[in-house]
Coordinates of C-alpha atoms in Angstrom, one line a residue:
V8 CA -136.6 -17.6 -20.2
V9 CA -139.6 -15.6 -19.1
V10 CA -138.8 -16.2 -15.4
L11 CA -135.1 -15.3 -15.9
D12 CA -136.0 -12.0 -17.7
L13 CA -138.5 -11.1 -14.9
A14 CA -135.9 -12.1 -12.3
V15 CA -133.3 -9.8 -13.8
L16 CA -135.8 -6.9 -14.0
G17 CA -137.0 -7.5 -10.5
L18 CA -133.5 -7.6 -9.1
F19 CA -132.2 -4.4 -10.6
K20 CA -135.4 -2.3 -10.6
Y21 CA -137.6 -3.5 -7.7
F22 CA -135.5 -5.4 -5.1
D23 CA -134.7 -2.3 -3.1
F24 CA -138.2 -1.0 -3.2
F25 CA -139.8 -4.2 -1.8
A26 CA -136.9 -4.8 0.6
Q27 CA -137.3 -1.3 2.1
A28 CA -141.0 -1.9 2.5
L29 CA -140.4 -5.2 4.3
A30 CA -137.7 -3.7 6.5
S31 CA -140.1 -0.8 7.4
A32 CA -142.8 -3.3 8.3
L33 CA -140.4 -5.3 10.5
G34 CA -138.9 -2.2 12.1
R35 CA -135.5 -2.8 10.6
S36 CA -133.1 -0.4 8.9
A37 CA -133.4 -0.4 5.1
D38 CA -129.6 -0.5 4.9
D39 CA -129.7 -4.0 6.2
V40 CA -131.5 -5.4 3.2
T41 CA -131.0 -3.1 0.2
I42 CA -128.2 -3.7 -2.3
H43 CA -128.3 -0.4 -4.3
L44 CA -127.5 -2.0 -7.7
V45 CA -127.0 0.5 -10.6
L46 CA -129.9 0.3 -13.0
P47 CA -128.8 -0.7 -16.5
I48 CA -129.8 1.7 -19.3
G49 CA -133.1 0.9 -20.9
I50 CA -133.6 -2.3 -19.0
S51 CA -137.4 -2.1 -19.0
Y52 CA -137.6 -1.7 -22.7
Y53 CA -135.0 -4.3 -23.4
I54 CA -136.7 -6.9 -21.1
F55 CA -140.2 -6.2 -22.5
Q56 CA -139.0 -6.6 -26.1
N57 CA -137.3 -9.9 -25.3
L58 CA -140.3 -11.1 -23.4
S59 CA -142.6 -10.4 -26.4
Y60 CA -140.3 -12.4 -28.7
V61 CA -140.1 -15.4 -26.3
I62 CA -143.9 -15.4 -25.8
D63 CA -144.6 -15.0 -29.5
V64 CA -142.4 -18.0 -30.3
Y65 CA -144.1 -20.1 -27.6
R66 CA -147.5 -19.1 -29.1
G67 CA -146.4 -19.9 -32.6
D68 CA -146.8 -16.3 -33.8
V69 CA -143.2 -16.2 -35.0
S70 CA -140.9 -18.9 -36.1
G71 CA -138.0 -18.5 -33.6
R72 CA -135.4 -19.0 -36.3
A73 CA -134.2 -15.4 -36.5
D74 CA -130.5 -14.7 -37.2
L75 CA -128.7 -14.0 -34.0
L76 CA -127.3 -10.7 -35.1
D77 CA -130.7 -9.5 -36.3
Y78 CA -132.2 -10.6 -33.1
A79 CA -129.6 -8.7 -31.0
V80 CA -130.1 -5.6 -33.1
S81 CA -133.9 -5.8 -32.7
L82 CA -133.5 -5.8 -28.9
S83 CA -130.8 -3.2 -28.6
F84 CA -131.4 -0.8 -31.6
F85 CA -130.0 2.3 -30.0
P86 CA -132.6 5.0 -30.9
Q87 CA -135.4 3.1 -29.0
L88 CA -133.3 1.7 -26.2
L89 CA -133.6 4.6 -23.7
T90 CA -137.2 5.7 -24.1
G91 CA -138.9 3.3 -26.6
P92 CA -141.1 2.8 -28.5
I93 CA -141.4 -0.9 -27.6
T94 CA -141.0 -2.2 -31.1
R95 CA -141.6 -5.9 -30.9
P96 CA -139.0 -8.2 -32.6
R97 CA -141.8 -9.6 -34.8
Q98 CA -142.2 -6.2 -36.2
L99 CA -138.5 -5.3 -36.5
L100 CA -136.9 -8.6 -37.4
P101 CA -138.5 -8.9 -40.9
Q102 CA -137.2 -5.4 -41.7
L103 CA -133.7 -6.3 -40.5
S104 CA -133.5 -9.5 -42.4
A105 CA -134.8 -7.9 -45.7
R106 CA -132.3 -6.5 -48.1
R107 CA -132.4 -2.7 -47.8
S108 CA -131.0 0.2 -49.7
F109 CA -130.8 3.9 -48.7
D110 CA -134.3 5.5 -49.1
D111 CA -133.8 9.2 -49.7
A112 CA -137.4 10.2 -49.2
L113 CA -137.7 8.2 -46.0
A114 CA -134.4 9.6 -44.6
R115 CA -135.6 13.2 -45.4
D116 CA -138.8 12.6 -43.5
G117 CA -136.8 11.1 -40.7
L118 CA -134.7 14.3 -40.4
R119 CA -138.0 16.3 -40.3
Q120 CA -139.4 14.1 -37.6
I121 CA -136.1 14.4 -35.6
L122 CA -136.3 18.2 -35.9
W123 CA -140.0 18.1 -34.7
G124 CA -139.0 16.0 -31.7
L125 CA -136.1 18.3 -30.8
I126 CA -138.5 21.3 -30.8
K127 CA -140.9 19.6 -28.5
K128 CA -138.3 18.3 -26.2
M129 CA -135.7 21.1 -26.1
V130 CA -137.9 24.1 -26.6
V131 CA -141.2 23.3 -25.0
A132 CA -140.7 20.5 -22.5
D133 CA -137.3 21.7 -21.1
N134 CA -138.5 25.3 -20.6
I135 CA -141.7 24.2 -18.9
G136 CA -139.7 21.8 -16.8
L137 CA -137.7 24.7 -15.3
L138 CA -141.0 26.3 -14.1
V139 CA -142.5 23.0 -12.9
D140 CA -139.3 22.1 -11.0
K141 CA -139.2 25.5 -9.3
A142 CA -142.8 25.2 -8.3
W143 CA -142.4 21.7 -6.8
G144 CA -139.3 23.0 -5.0
N145 CA -141.5 25.3 -2.9
V146 CA -145.0 23.9 -3.0
G147 CA -146.0 25.9 0.1
A148 CA -145.6 29.2 -1.8
L149 CA -148.2 28.2 -4.5
D150 CA -151.6 29.7 -4.5
K151 CA -154.6 27.9 -5.9
S152 CA -154.4 29.1 -9.4
A153 CA -150.6 28.7 -9.6
A154 CA -150.9 25.0 -8.5
V155 CA -153.6 24.3 -11.1
L156 CA -151.4 26.0 -13.8
V157 CA -148.3 24.0 -12.7
A158 CA -150.3 20.7 -12.9
I159 CA -151.5 21.6 -16.4
L160 CA -148.0 22.6 -17.5
Y161 CA -146.6 19.3 -16.3
S162 CA -149.1 17.5 -18.5
F163 CA -147.7 19.4 -21.4
Q164 CA -144.2 18.9 -20.3
I165 CA -144.4 15.1 -20.0
Y166 CA -146.1 14.8 -23.4
C167 CA -143.7 17.0 -25.2
D168 CA -140.7 15.3 -23.5
F169 CA -141.8 11.7 -24.1
S170 CA -143.4 12.2 -27.6
G171 CA -140.4 14.4 -28.6
Y172 CA -138.0 11.5 -27.7
A173 CA -140.3 9.1 -29.6
D174 CA -140.2 11.3 -32.7
I175 CA -136.4 11.5 -32.5
A176 CA -136.2 7.7 -32.2
I177 CA -138.6 7.0 -35.0
G178 CA -137.0 9.6 -37.2
T179 CA -133.5 8.1 -36.5
G180 CA -134.9 4.7 -37.4
K181 CA -136.0 6.1 -40.8
L182 CA -132.4 7.1 -41.5
F183 CA -131.5 3.4 -41.4
G184 CA -134.5 2.5 -43.5
L185 CA -136.4 1.0 -40.5
R186 CA -140.0 1.7 -39.4
L187 CA -140.3 1.8 -35.6
S188 CA -143.7 1.5 -34.0
P189 CA -145.7 4.7 -33.5
N190 CA -146.0 5.6 -29.8
F191 CA -148.4 8.6 -29.7
A192 CA -151.5 9.7 -31.6
R193 CA -152.6 13.0 -30.2
P194 CA -153.5 11.7 -26.7
Y195 CA -154.8 14.9 -25.2
L196 CA -157.5 15.0 -27.9
A197 CA -159.0 11.8 -26.5
A198 CA -162.6 11.9 -25.4
S199 CA -162.4 8.9 -23.0
V200 CA -159.7 7.4 -20.8
R201 CA -159.9 4.3 -23.0
D202 CA -159.2 6.4 -26.0
F203 CA -156.4 8.1 -24.2
W204 CA -154.6 4.8 -23.7
R205 CA -155.1 4.0 -27.4
R206 CA -153.1 7.2 -28.1
W207 CA -150.6 7.5 -25.2
H208 CA -147.5 5.2 -25.0
M209 CA -149.3 3.0 -27.5
T210 CA -146.6 0.3 -27.6
L211 CA -146.7 -0.2 -23.8
A212 CA -150.5 -0.1 -23.8
S213 CA -150.7 -2.8 -26.5
W214 CA -148.0 -4.8 -24.9
M215 CA -149.9 -4.9 -21.6
R216 CA -153.1 -5.7 -23.4
D217 CA -151.6 -8.6 -25.3
Y218 CA -149.4 -10.2 -22.6
V219 CA -151.2 -9.3 -19.4
Y220 CA -154.8 -8.2 -19.7
I221 CA -156.0 -10.7 -22.2
P222 CA -154.2 -13.7 -20.7
L223 CA -155.8 -12.7 -17.3
G224 CA -159.1 -13.2 -19.0
G225 CA -159.7 -9.7 -20.4
S226 CA -163.4 -9.0 -20.3
R227 CA -164.6 -12.5 -21.0
R228 CA -165.4 -13.5 -17.4
G229 CA -167.9 -11.0 -16.2
T230 CA -167.9 -7.5 -15.0
L231 CA -166.1 -8.0 -11.6
R232 CA -163.3 -10.0 -13.2
R233 CA -163.0 -7.4 -15.9
V234 CA -162.6 -4.7 -13.3
L235 CA -160.0 -6.7 -11.4
N236 CA -158.0 -7.5 -14.6
T237 CA -158.0 -3.8 -15.5
L238 CA -156.7 -2.8 -12.0
V239 CA -154.0 -5.5 -12.0
T240 CA -152.9 -4.5 -15.5
F241 CA -152.6 -0.8 -14.6
L242 CA -150.9 -1.6 -11.3
L243 CA -148.2 -3.3 -13.4
V244 CA -148.2 -0.3 -15.7
G245 CA -147.5 1.9 -12.7
L246 CA -144.7 -0.4 -11.4
W247 CA -143.2 -0.6 -14.9
H248 CA -142.5 3.1 -14.6
G249 CA -140.6 2.8 -11.4
A250 CA -140.3 1.3 -7.9
N251 CA -142.1 4.1 -6.1
L252 CA -145.5 4.3 -4.4
T253 CA -146.3 7.4 -6.5
F254 CA -146.2 5.3 -9.7
V255 CA -148.4 2.7 -8.1
V256 CA -151.0 5.3 -7.2
W257 CA -150.8 6.8 -10.7
G258 CA -151.3 3.4 -12.3
L259 CA -154.2 2.5 -10.0
L260 CA -155.9 5.8 -10.7
H261 CA -155.9 5.1 -14.4
G262 CA -157.1 1.6 -13.7
V263 CA -160.0 3.0 -11.6
Y264 CA -160.8 5.6 -14.3
L265 CA -160.9 2.9 -17.0
A266 CA -162.8 0.3 -15.0
A267 CA -165.5 2.9 -14.1
E268 CA -165.7 4.0 -17.7
N269 CA -166.0 0.4 -19.0
V270 CA -168.7 -0.5 -16.4
G271 CA -170.6 2.7 -17.1
E272 CA -170.5 1.9 -20.8
R273 CA -171.6 -1.6 -20.3
L274 CA -174.6 -0.5 -18.2
R275 CA -175.6 2.0 -20.9
R276 CA -175.2 -0.3 -23.9
G277 CA -175.9 -3.7 -22.5
S278 CA -174.0 -6.8 -23.4
R279 CA -171.6 -7.0 -26.4
S280 CA -169.7 -9.7 -28.2
V281 CA -166.8 -11.1 -26.2
D282 CA -164.3 -9.9 -28.8
G283 CA -165.8 -6.5 -28.9
E284 CA -165.6 -6.1 -25.2
A285 CA -162.0 -7.4 -25.0
R286 CA -160.9 -4.9 -27.5
A287 CA -162.9 -2.0 -26.0
A288 CA -161.8 -2.6 -22.5
F289 CA -158.1 -1.8 -22.8
G290 CA -156.4 -0.3 -25.7
A291 CA -156.4 -1.0 -29.4
P292 CA -153.6 -1.7 -31.9
P293 CA -151.6 1.4 -32.8
A294 CA -152.9 1.4 -36.4
E295 CA -156.4 1.9 -35.1
A296 CA -155.4 4.7 -32.8
S297 CA -154.1 7.1 -35.4
A298 CA -157.4 8.4 -36.8
T299 CA -158.8 11.6 -35.4
V300 CA -162.3 12.7 -36.4
V301 CA -162.2 16.5 -37.1
H302 CA -165.5 17.1 -39.0
R303 CA -168.4 16.7 -36.6
R304 CA -171.9 18.2 -36.2
P305 CA -171.9 21.1 -33.8
A306 CA -173.7 19.2 -31.0
A307 CA -171.4 16.2 -31.3
A308 CA -168.3 18.5 -31.5
L309 CA -169.3 20.2 -28.2
A310 CA -170.0 16.9 -26.5
H311 CA -166.6 15.7 -27.7
L312 CA -164.9 18.8 -26.5
G313 CA -166.6 18.6 -23.1
A314 CA -165.6 14.9 -22.7
G315 CA -162.0 15.8 -23.8
I316 CA -161.7 18.5 -21.1
V317 CA -162.9 16.0 -18.4
V318 CA -160.4 13.4 -19.6
F319 CA -157.6 15.9 -19.7
A320 CA -158.5 17.0 -16.1
L321 CA -158.5 13.4 -14.9
V322 CA -155.2 12.6 -16.6
T323 CA -153.7 15.8 -15.1
V324 CA -154.8 14.8 -11.6
A325 CA -153.0 11.5 -12.0
W326 CA -149.9 13.2 -13.4
V327 CA -149.5 15.0 -10.1
F328 CA -148.7 11.7 -8.4
F329 CA -146.4 10.8 -11.3
R330 CA -144.4 14.0 -10.8
A331 CA -144.5 14.1 -7.0
P332 CA -141.4 12.8 -5.1
S333 CA -143.8 11.1 -2.7
V334 CA -147.5 10.5 -2.0
A335 CA -147.2 12.9 0.9
A336 CA -145.8 15.6 -1.4
A337 CA -148.7 15.0 -3.8
G338 CA -151.1 15.4 -0.9
R339 CA -149.5 18.8 0.0
F340 CA -149.8 19.9 -3.6
F341 CA -153.5 19.1 -3.7
G342 CA -153.8 20.8 -0.4
R343 CA -152.7 24.0 -1.9
I344 CA -155.3 23.7 -4.6
V345 CA -158.0 23.2 -2.0
T346 CA -156.9 25.6 0.8
A347 CA -154.7 28.2 -0.7
P348 CA -156.0 31.6 -1.8
F349 CA -157.0 31.8 -5.4
F350 CA -154.4 34.5 -6.3
G351 CA -151.4 35.3 -4.3
A352 CA -148.6 35.9 -6.8
P353 CA -148.2 37.0 -10.4
H354 CA -148.5 34.2 -13.0
K355 CA -147.2 35.9 -16.1
V356 CA -144.2 33.5 -16.2
Y357 CA -146.6 30.5 -16.7
L358 CA -148.8 32.0 -19.4
P359 CA -146.4 31.9 -22.5
W360 CA -145.7 28.2 -22.1
L361 CA -149.4 27.5 -21.3
A362 CA -150.2 29.2 -24.6
A363 CA -147.5 27.1 -26.3
G364 CA -149.1 23.9 -24.9
V365 CA -152.6 24.9 -26.0
A366 CA -151.3 25.9 -29.5
L367 CA -149.7 22.5 -29.9
L368 CA -153.1 20.8 -29.1
V369 CA -154.8 23.1 -31.7
Y370 CA -152.1 22.3 -34.2
E371 CA -152.5 18.6 -33.7
W372 CA -156.3 18.9 -34.0
L373 CA -155.9 20.7 -37.3
T374 CA -153.4 18.1 -38.7
P375 CA -155.0 14.7 -37.9
S376 CA -153.6 12.9 -40.9
W377 CA -150.0 14.0 -40.5
E378 CA -147.5 11.5 -39.1
H379 CA -145.7 14.2 -37.3
G380 CA -145.8 18.0 -37.0
L381 CA -143.3 18.8 -39.7
A382 CA -144.7 16.3 -42.3
L383 CA -146.1 19.4 -44.2
P384 CA -147.7 17.7 -47.2
R385 CA -148.6 19.8 -50.2
V386 CA -146.7 22.8 -48.7
P387 CA -144.5 24.7 -51.2
R388 CA -140.8 24.0 -50.8
P389 CA -139.8 27.6 -49.9
V390 CA -142.4 27.7 -47.1
R391 CA -141.3 24.3 -45.8
W392 CA -137.7 25.4 -45.6
A393 CA -138.6 28.6 -43.9
I394 CA -140.5 26.5 -41.3
Y395 CA -137.5 24.3 -40.8
L396 CA -135.2 27.3 -40.4
V397 CA -137.5 28.8 -37.8
G398 CA -137.5 25.4 -35.9
C399 CA -133.7 25.4 -35.9
L400 CA -133.6 29.0 -34.6
L401 CA -136.1 28.1 -31.8
I402 CA -133.8 25.3 -30.7
L403 CA -130.7 27.5 -30.9
F404 CA -132.1 30.5 -29.0
L405 CA -134.7 28.9 -26.6
S406 CA -133.3 25.6 -25.7
Q407 CA -131.9 24.7 -22.3
F408 CA -128.5 23.4 -23.3
A409 CA -127.5 22.8 -19.6
G410 CA -128.9 19.3 -20.2
E411 CA -132.4 18.5 -19.0
Q412 CA -132.6 14.7 -18.8
G413 CA -135.7 13.1 -20.4
I414 CA -138.4 12.1 -18.0
Y415 CA -138.7 8.6 -19.5
V416 CA -135.0 8.0 -19.7
Q417 CA -135.1 6.8 -16.0
F418 CA -137.6 4.0 -16.9

């Protein structure tokens, strides 16, 4: 079953990519070997959820006696099919098989989370996307500062786009009385790359840890093997996002970041227990990723802030490859940062949305215990409803209703 699942994924998503590479190496036309199959909607998420169930049954972690209808629903539950989160059947099946009744409080919170996701996606991400797309359409016109601002704005765009869709999916699940797996935990507040991957696309990170990194040996077979396992895992993370060399470079960059960070930490702290190393090397369960420490001593807070800025910069550099249509285009973009004059054009158009992205980070830093931005615990009802109304008005007047496709819908 595992081989069949991977064969289906490989045929639809990767066959043309590798066929074109082979044709290019042999000096043949790509049209001779490509088949241009239409990519089924949500195939990556569907396959990964099915693989997790099959592997868990093989390992004995689940019984394998699930009702066929419940199993089908767990794989194709519509809110998560396009962009995740990757809620594993072992987490969703018990909820589907249990007797449920309408939960008014949970449904109300689901509606609030959907509204929060729509604000992030339709107001922030889509408006930033217009600026980023325009800049990438004429990279040669960017000066140094504009290129840096565009790279930062894309970091905000992809976060608001993807986490916004995750909020919509999780909120919709609550309307049905179902709890989908959390997928984000304030990733741009991370103070290390390892911590970033405990907070960004957490369901993919934990899936790769449990079914790729640890089976490869994790950190149990020495430093060199640990580095190799990390690089292989993140190579696959990159390929999961798409059959393009830019995603491969993006994934390997994160693998290099994480491998260097893990080796540096090992040299500083010496040996650890095997279990401790395996857990520290790549990700952590989503439940462990939700806590954010706000109250720190001044020196520790400054150190955390400095580390967070470095991590954000490294992640932003990698996002350039993720956004670029090709590696050569990414090279031209970085070339503008290095060689272009510092100022060459007005940047007022970027500043409001840059401020919006920074304000979002500050808001998340101030609300570490909230499940989502409109949870609003202990806020008086009139104030809450005023905030909901403002959110609806923002969507009505600032959204791009022309239809900006979600970035992660294509994966």
